Amino acid sequence: MSSTKNQKNDSSQMKKILSPEAESHEGGGSASEHNNSPSSPSGESKGAGNERNRPLCQPPTRSVSREPEQSPAVFIGKNIAVGMEEFRRAPKCSMELDSLEFGPKHTVLIDIKAFKTYQELKPVSGLDIWNTDYVKMPYSEKNIMIESGVFTDSKKPRWEKIKKSLSKLNRIATSKAIEEAIKSYNMKYKDEWHFDALHMFFSRVDDRNKREYFSIIERMANLAVNLPLICPKSIPLLKAEEDRIITLSHEQIACLLANAFFCTFPHRNSKRSEFSNYPDINFNRMFADGSEQKRQKLMTILHYFEMVLAKMPKGLVTFERRHLKDKICWKSSKLEVTDLHVSDEGTIEEDGAGMLQVDFACAMVGGGVLGSGLVQEEIRFLINPELIVSRLFTEKLQDCDCLRVTGTQQFSKYKGYSNSFKWMGPHHLPENTKRDKWMRLYTEIVLIDAIKFKERQQQFHMDFINRELHKAYCGFCENNIPEDYCTAIATGNWGCGAFNGDPRLKALIQIMAASQAKRQLAYFTFGDQQLAKDIRYMHNFLAKQKILVGTLYNLLHDYCVSEKSHNTAVREKSHNTSELYQFIYKCVYQPHST
């Protein structure tokens, strides 16, 4: 219960603590001058406990719509800035790795002895395993196809048919020849699969470039049929709720992707197969439904093969599935908010170089990369095509699962998003690019999937918030690695596009998860200036008031309870996503009135 006198005293105390005079004394200049200065690291914040003699920021003053008479006063928050150049990045902050070893939970597809002795990337020998724990390889003796004859049907090794059909592309490579080759060993789908996107792609290429593309196709076919030599060891599946690691060479990934392009993987084309809980890997959907977006996708994929076939990268890539076994008691967390940088400019892959980069994943990793999808995850899989091979062995992510991928290379530049996406040419690694002890590039990407909401208001329920907190924490946390050796996290509006996530809520969730993991956070809003300001002000406010993660969790709980108590139909029409932040501001300064 509140009184006018108490409200007046609270307001006076707040203004005394966070007065404009204090702002001028501590930082000099207005918040707007600081935020708009070209030389200032705009939106870069440091958590409590660090130097605080920085200009203050002023959060937005919009009122909570259902209680306009109790709208909070003008809140002044301190901009506790830290430049992005101060964020921890690899390789500068990386720990020394142990020797690369094969183990019960780590399958290495190269010869470790040759690697340690000669730094040679030779494939390790192995047996063909045809069961539900491993990828069913195209060259397996158990991969049989049935051919109809005049008097009887006969069973023949499918791999022999694949080799024979792909070898014909050395003599005649046209889009029609590619279609016929693929259908020759996928007869079950000859009437279902369509190749109009592939035909459209080649129809729009001039004769000189067409010859170059067909030359790439021929070399891809040669690479694909060498699969038994390049990947002789069976590849385990990364199953749900398990911790497991797979390490491959760039060449092995290229060979597997060439086979995916030519649709050679068995038991991966039906939703009723034992792999129904895995993403599709064969490229048949990429070839269907011609559109400009498919043309741009094919251009990006073929450019990748052009580059690796001209000069195969010498290094390794690791795919690690992680499962969070012990959940966090968020309401009891005593950690303060972490360092934060917010910007409406820049990209995760470029400005977040050397950081743990977040991929806004689908539970089926890669989403619609082989179909019509072209948003954040699909674009990342296209410019770093080695990510696509994760679809071969990664089962659908569960609520407390994530996938970490270390060492993939970016091969393409791009511009645009969704329908405006365009391939913009090759991306070349600098000559002095470093690799770690396992010969992996210092590119670490974490795939975490958000919940897809039919209605935005659904996410303001603690069961969903708990799920997203644990999902983000699973992706962000490290085991037995000191804080100073944990790189910053580069992220953005996770699950806020087609998945209907509220960007301000998702920002708080990621701030909390990063704080619990004791990692700095770089947040990119992809051109949304107002969102960048709102997140920046909120973080500065939380840091200045020394709000703990547990306290913030309880504030989210209170907000969800208050949302539930109002008529949903009315709230849907008037809901403003900024209300969450205004609720938090008011609860901190006027706890008795909430």
mmCIF file of C-alpha atoms in Angstrom, residues 315-534:
data_model
loop_
_atom_site.group_PDB
_atom_site.id
_atom_site.type_symbol
_atom_site.label_atom_id
_atom_site.label_comp_id
_atom_site.label_asym_id
_atom_site.label_seq_id
_atom_site.Cartn_x
_atom_site.Cartn_y
_atom_site.Cartn_z
ATOM 1 C CA GLY A 315 42.654 -28.245 -40.737
ATOM 2 C CA LEU A 316 39.974 -29.774 -38.544
ATOM 3 C CA VAL A 317 36.450 -28.945 -37.457
ATOM 4 C CA THR A 318 34.789 -30.150 -34.252
ATOM 5 C CA PHE A 319 31.057 -30.745 -33.728
ATOM 6 C CA GLU A 320 30.130 -31.079 -30.059
ATOM 7 C CA ARG A 321 26.684 -31.857 -28.749
ATOM 8 C CA ARG A 322 26.152 -30.746 -25.151
ATOM 9 C CA HIS A 323 23.393 -31.588 -22.703
ATOM 10 C CA LEU A 324 22.726 -29.528 -19.576
ATOM 11 C CA LYS A 325 22.209 -32.075 -16.796
ATOM 12 C CA ASP A 326 21.874 -29.810 -13.756
ATOM 13 C CA LYS A 327 19.436 -26.931 -14.034
ATOM 14 C CA ILE A 328 20.067 -23.556 -12.435
ATOM 15 C CA CYS A 329 18.038 -22.205 -9.506
ATOM 16 C CA TRP A 330 17.662 -18.815 -11.139
ATOM 17 C CA LYS A 331 15.759 -17.135 -8.327
ATOM 18 C CA SER A 332 18.696 -17.730 -5.963
ATOM 19 C CA SER A 333 21.496 -16.492 -8.240
ATOM 20 C CA LYS A 334 23.742 -13.918 -6.545
ATOM 21 C CA LEU A 335 25.622 -12.878 -9.680
ATOM 22 C CA GLU A 336 25.493 -9.326 -11.022
ATOM 23 C CA VAL A 337 24.870 -8.547 -14.686
ATOM 24 C CA THR A 338 27.814 -9.036 -16.988
ATOM 25 C CA ASP A 339 29.595 -6.591 -19.297
ATOM 26 C CA LEU A 340 27.448 -5.674 -22.291
ATOM 27 C CA HIS A 341 27.991 -4.005 -25.654
ATOM 28 C CA VAL A 342 24.886 -3.145 -27.671
ATOM 29 C CA SER A 343 24.927 -1.891 -31.236
ATOM 30 C CA ASP A 344 22.399 -1.493 -34.023
ATOM 31 C CA GLU A 345 25.292 -1.850 -36.492
ATOM 32 C CA GLY A 346 27.612 -4.740 -37.249
ATOM 33 C CA THR A 347 27.170 -8.494 -37.584
ATOM 34 C CA ILE A 348 27.777 -11.458 -35.329
ATOM 35 C CA GLU A 349 30.193 -13.143 -37.741
ATOM 36 C CA GLU A 350 32.364 -10.079 -38.390
ATOM 37 C CA ASP A 351 32.196 -7.885 -35.286
ATOM 38 C CA GLY A 352 31.988 -10.978 -33.104
ATOM 39 C CA ALA A 353 35.168 -12.503 -34.535
ATOM 40 C CA GLY A 354 36.947 -14.549 -31.882
ATOM 41 C CA MET A 355 33.826 -14.680 -29.697
ATOM 42 C CA LEU A 356 31.329 -17.467 -29.122
ATOM 43 C CA GLN A 357 28.884 -16.669 -31.933
ATOM 44 C CA VAL A 358 25.216 -17.556 -31.518
ATOM 45 C CA ASP A 359 23.314 -19.225 -34.329
ATOM 46 C CA PHE A 360 19.557 -18.703 -33.959
ATOM 47 C CA ALA A 361 18.893 -22.329 -34.662
ATOM 48 C CA CYS A 362 15.914 -24.494 -35.382
ATOM 49 C CA ALA A 363 15.661 -27.672 -33.331
ATOM 50 C CA MET A 364 16.455 -29.409 -36.632
ATOM 51 C CA VAL A 365 19.787 -27.652 -37.094
ATOM 52 C CA GLY A 366 20.139 -25.620 -40.254
ATOM 53 C CA GLY A 367 16.411 -24.979 -40.507
ATOM 54 C CA GLY A 368 15.421 -24.380 -44.118
ATOM 55 C CA VAL A 369 18.932 -24.030 -45.525
ATOM 56 C CA LEU A 370 18.267 -26.811 -48.066
ATOM 57 C CA GLY A 371 14.768 -25.523 -48.757
ATOM 58 C CA SER A 372 13.352 -22.020 -48.980
ATOM 59 C CA GLY A 373 14.557 -20.598 -45.635
ATOM 60 C CA LEU A 374 16.871 -17.582 -45.748
ATOM 61 C CA VAL A 375 17.048 -15.950 -42.332
ATOM 62 C CA GLN A 376 19.848 -15.786 -39.773
ATOM 63 C CA GLU A 377 20.569 -19.507 -39.386
ATOM 64 C CA GLU A 378 20.243 -20.373 -43.060
ATOM 65 C CA ILE A 379 22.493 -17.483 -44.073
ATOM 66 C CA ARG A 380 25.159 -18.584 -41.605
ATOM 67 C CA PHE A 381 25.003 -22.143 -42.947
ATOM 68 C CA LEU A 382 25.397 -20.810 -46.493
ATOM 69 C CA ILE A 383 28.404 -18.571 -45.889
ATOM 70 C CA ASN A 384 29.966 -21.268 -43.645
ATOM 71 C CA PRO A 385 28.756 -24.325 -45.638
ATOM 72 C CA GLU A 386 30.702 -26.779 -43.482
ATOM 73 C CA LEU A 387 27.936 -26.251 -40.908
ATOM 74 C CA ILE A 388 25.564 -28.075 -43.260
ATOM 75 C CA VAL A 389 27.293 -31.400 -42.569
ATOM 76 C CA SER A 390 25.994 -31.203 -38.974
ATOM 77 C CA ARG A 391 22.587 -32.109 -40.427
ATOM 78 C CA LEU A 392 23.997 -35.519 -41.327
ATOM 79 C CA PHE A 393 24.503 -36.638 -37.730
ATOM 80 C CA THR A 394 22.728 -34.237 -35.312
ATOM 81 C CA GLU A 395 19.413 -35.402 -33.917
ATOM 82 C CA LYS A 396 16.740 -32.810 -33.165
ATOM 83 C CA LEU A 397 17.844 -30.584 -30.267
ATOM 84 C CA GLN A 398 15.970 -31.058 -27.000
ATOM 85 C CA ASP A 399 15.197 -28.388 -24.405
ATOM 86 C CA CYS A 400 18.558 -28.649 -22.646
ATOM 87 C CA ASP A 401 20.733 -29.455 -25.678
ATOM 88 C CA CYS A 402 22.964 -27.320 -27.864
ATOM 89 C CA LEU A 403 25.522 -27.877 -30.617
ATOM 90 C CA ARG A 404 28.964 -26.224 -30.563
ATOM 91 C CA VAL A 405 30.911 -26.100 -33.829
ATOM 92 C CA THR A 406 34.548 -25.002 -33.795
ATOM 93 C CA GLY A 407 36.710 -24.386 -36.848
ATOM 94 C CA THR A 408 34.354 -23.805 -39.790
ATOM 95 C CA GLN A 409 35.515 -21.393 -42.462
ATOM 96 C CA GLN A 410 33.530 -18.570 -44.032
ATOM 97 C CA PHE A 411 33.765 -18.820 -47.825
ATOM 98 C CA SER A 412 31.302 -16.169 -49.041
ATOM 99 C CA LYS A 413 30.304 -12.572 -48.550
ATOM 100 C CA TYR A 414 26.666 -11.575 -48.750
ATOM 101 C CA LYS A 415 24.215 -8.766 -48.341
ATOM 102 C CA GLY A 416 20.524 -8.649 -47.547
ATOM 103 C CA TYR A 417 18.236 -10.910 -45.602
ATOM 104 C CA SER A 418 15.484 -13.315 -46.590
ATOM 105 C CA ASN A 419 14.155 -12.304 -50.031
ATOM 106 C CA SER A 420 16.875 -9.657 -50.434
ATOM 107 C CA PHE A 421 19.772 -12.097 -49.792
ATOM 108 C CA LYS A 422 22.501 -11.967 -52.446
ATOM 109 C CA TRP A 423 25.840 -13.716 -52.790
ATOM 110 C CA MET A 424 28.500 -11.011 -52.994
ATOM 111 C CA GLY A 425 31.642 -12.933 -53.882
ATOM 112 C CA PRO A 426 34.396 -14.848 -52.099
ATOM 113 C CA HIS A 427 35.476 -14.319 -48.528
ATOM 114 C CA HIS A 428 39.201 -14.993 -48.191
ATOM 115 C CA LEU A 429 40.991 -15.782 -44.948
ATOM 116 C CA PRO A 430 43.934 -13.487 -44.185
ATOM 117 C CA GLU A 431 47.254 -15.214 -44.819
ATOM 118 C CA ASN A 432 48.258 -14.966 -41.154
ATOM 119 C CA THR A 433 45.033 -16.537 -39.852
ATOM 120 C CA LYS A 434 45.847 -18.619 -36.786
ATOM 121 C CA ARG A 435 44.624 -22.087 -35.881
ATOM 122 C CA ASP A 436 44.607 -23.777 -32.501
ATOM 123 C CA LYS A 437 46.544 -26.858 -31.425
ATOM 124 C CA TRP A 438 43.972 -29.059 -33.135
ATOM 125 C CA MET A 439 44.400 -27.080 -36.377
ATOM 126 C CA ARG A 440 40.959 -25.514 -36.018
ATOM 127 C CA LEU A 441 40.133 -21.964 -36.961
ATOM 128 C CA TYR A 442 39.195 -19.749 -34.025
ATOM 129 C CA THR A 443 35.569 -19.630 -35.118
ATOM 130 C CA GLU A 444 33.234 -21.020 -32.482
ATOM 131 C CA ILE A 445 29.512 -21.132 -33.203
ATOM 132 C CA VAL A 446 26.818 -22.317 -30.811
ATOM 133 C CA LEU A 447 23.456 -23.488 -32.134
ATOM 134 C CA ILE A 448 20.564 -22.911 -29.731
ATOM 135 C CA ASP A 449 16.914 -23.128 -30.721
ATOM 136 C CA ALA A 450 14.249 -20.820 -29.312
ATOM 137 C CA ILE A 451 10.588 -21.674 -28.774
ATOM 138 C CA LYS A 452 8.268 -20.781 -31.635
ATOM 139 C CA PHE A 453 5.187 -18.960 -30.321
ATOM 140 C CA LYS A 454 1.899 -18.674 -32.156
ATOM 141 C CA GLU A 455 1.077 -15.539 -30.146
ATOM 142 C CA ARG A 456 3.701 -13.197 -28.716
ATOM 143 C CA GLN A 457 1.895 -12.984 -25.375
ATOM 144 C CA GLN A 458 2.390 -16.719 -24.753
ATOM 145 C CA GLN A 459 6.075 -16.252 -23.942
ATOM 146 C CA PHE A 460 5.297 -14.263 -20.770
ATOM 147 C CA HIS A 461 4.878 -17.464 -18.806
ATOM 148 C CA MET A 462 7.578 -18.664 -16.443
ATOM 149 C CA ASP A 463 7.653 -22.194 -17.839
ATOM 150 C CA PHE A 464 8.718 -20.771 -21.209
ATOM 151 C CA ILE A 465 11.128 -18.271 -19.665
ATOM 152 C CA ASN A 466 12.760 -21.078 -17.651
ATOM 153 C CA ARG A 467 13.146 -23.142 -20.800
ATOM 154 C CA GLU A 468 14.790 -20.281 -22.705
ATOM 155 C CA LEU A 469 17.087 -19.454 -19.775
ATOM 156 C CA HIS A 470 18.327 -23.034 -19.570
ATOM 157 C CA LYS A 471 18.676 -23.322 -23.344
ATOM 158 C CA ALA A 472 20.790 -20.140 -23.500
ATOM 159 C CA TYR A 473 22.823 -21.166 -20.458
ATOM 160 C CA CYS A 474 23.472 -24.592 -21.988
ATOM 161 C CA GLY A 475 24.923 -22.814 -25.011
ATOM 162 C CA PHE A 476 26.914 -20.233 -23.041
ATOM 163 C CA CYS A 477 28.377 -22.147 -20.078
ATOM 164 C CA GLU A 478 31.808 -23.748 -19.861
ATOM 165 C CA ASN A 479 32.997 -26.539 -17.603
ATOM 166 C CA ASN A 480 36.303 -26.215 -15.756
ATOM 167 C CA ILE A 481 37.444 -23.173 -17.738
ATOM 168 C CA PRO A 482 38.379 -20.047 -15.733
ATOM 169 C CA GLU A 483 36.375 -16.914 -16.443
ATOM 170 C CA ASP A 484 39.360 -15.077 -17.932
ATOM 171 C CA TYR A 485 39.654 -17.768 -20.620
ATOM 172 C CA CYS A 486 35.996 -17.648 -21.661
ATOM 173 C CA THR A 487 35.475 -15.540 -24.762
ATOM 174 C CA ALA A 488 32.662 -13.025 -24.972
ATOM 175 C CA ILE A 489 29.363 -14.033 -26.584
ATOM 176 C CA ALA A 490 28.163 -12.409 -29.824
ATOM 177 C CA THR A 491 24.403 -12.580 -30.251
ATOM 178 C CA GLY A 492 21.263 -10.663 -31.174
ATOM 179 C CA ASN A 493 17.498 -11.048 -31.513
ATOM 180 C CA TRP A 494 17.401 -14.782 -30.866
ATOM 181 C CA GLY A 495 14.050 -16.306 -31.848
ATOM 182 C CA CYS A 496 12.480 -12.906 -32.556
ATOM 183 C CA GLY A 497 11.591 -13.217 -36.233
ATOM 184 C CA ALA A 498 9.321 -15.985 -37.464
ATOM 185 C CA PHE A 499 9.419 -17.483 -33.954
ATOM 186 C CA ASN A 500 7.574 -14.430 -32.537
ATOM 187 C CA GLY A 501 9.964 -13.822 -29.645
ATOM 188 C CA ASP A 502 9.873 -10.490 -27.826
ATOM 189 C CA PRO A 503 13.321 -8.924 -28.421
ATOM 190 C CA ARG A 504 13.417 -7.085 -25.084
ATOM 191 C CA LEU A 505 12.554 -10.214 -23.146
ATOM 192 C CA LYS A 506 15.001 -12.308 -25.162
ATOM 193 C CA ALA A 507 17.741 -9.728 -24.506
ATOM 194 C CA LEU A 508 17.152 -9.993 -20.742
ATOM 195 C CA ILE A 509 17.159 -13.784 -20.929
ATOM 196 C CA GLN A 510 20.497 -13.789 -22.747
ATOM 197 C CA ILE A 511 21.958 -11.200 -20.353
ATOM 198 C CA MET A 512 20.950 -13.423 -17.424
ATOM 199 C CA ALA A 513 22.346 -16.593 -19.032
ATOM 200 C CA ALA A 514 25.622 -14.873 -19.967
ATOM 201 C CA SER A 515 25.907 -13.424 -16.454
ATOM 202 C CA GLN A 516 25.364 -16.867 -14.922
ATOM 203 C CA ALA A 517 28.028 -18.250 -17.275
ATOM 204 C CA LYS A 518 30.330 -15.320 -16.339
ATOM 205 C CA ARG A 519 30.818 -14.253 -19.951
ATOM 206 C CA GLN A 520 30.690 -10.825 -21.554
ATOM 207 C CA LEU A 521 27.923 -10.202 -24.075
ATOM 208 C CA ALA A 522 27.972 -8.327 -27.401
ATOM 209 C CA TYR A 523 24.427 -7.757 -28.674
ATOM 210 C CA PHE A 524 23.618 -6.718 -32.249
ATOM 211 C CA THR A 525 20.118 -5.466 -33.065
ATOM 212 C CA PHE A 526 20.596 -5.498 -36.864
ATOM 213 C CA GLY A 527 19.570 -1.920 -37.554
ATOM 214 C CA ASP A 528 16.960 -1.468 -34.806
ATOM 215 C CA GLN A 529 18.203 1.706 -33.108
ATOM 216 C CA GLN A 530 15.346 2.008 -30.617
ATOM 217 C CA LEU A 531 15.801 -1.570 -29.444
ATOM 218 C CA ALA A 532 19.541 -0.986 -29.007
ATOM 219 C CA LYS A 533 18.811 2.079 -26.857
ATOM 220 C CA ASP A 534 16.211 0.273 -24.769
#
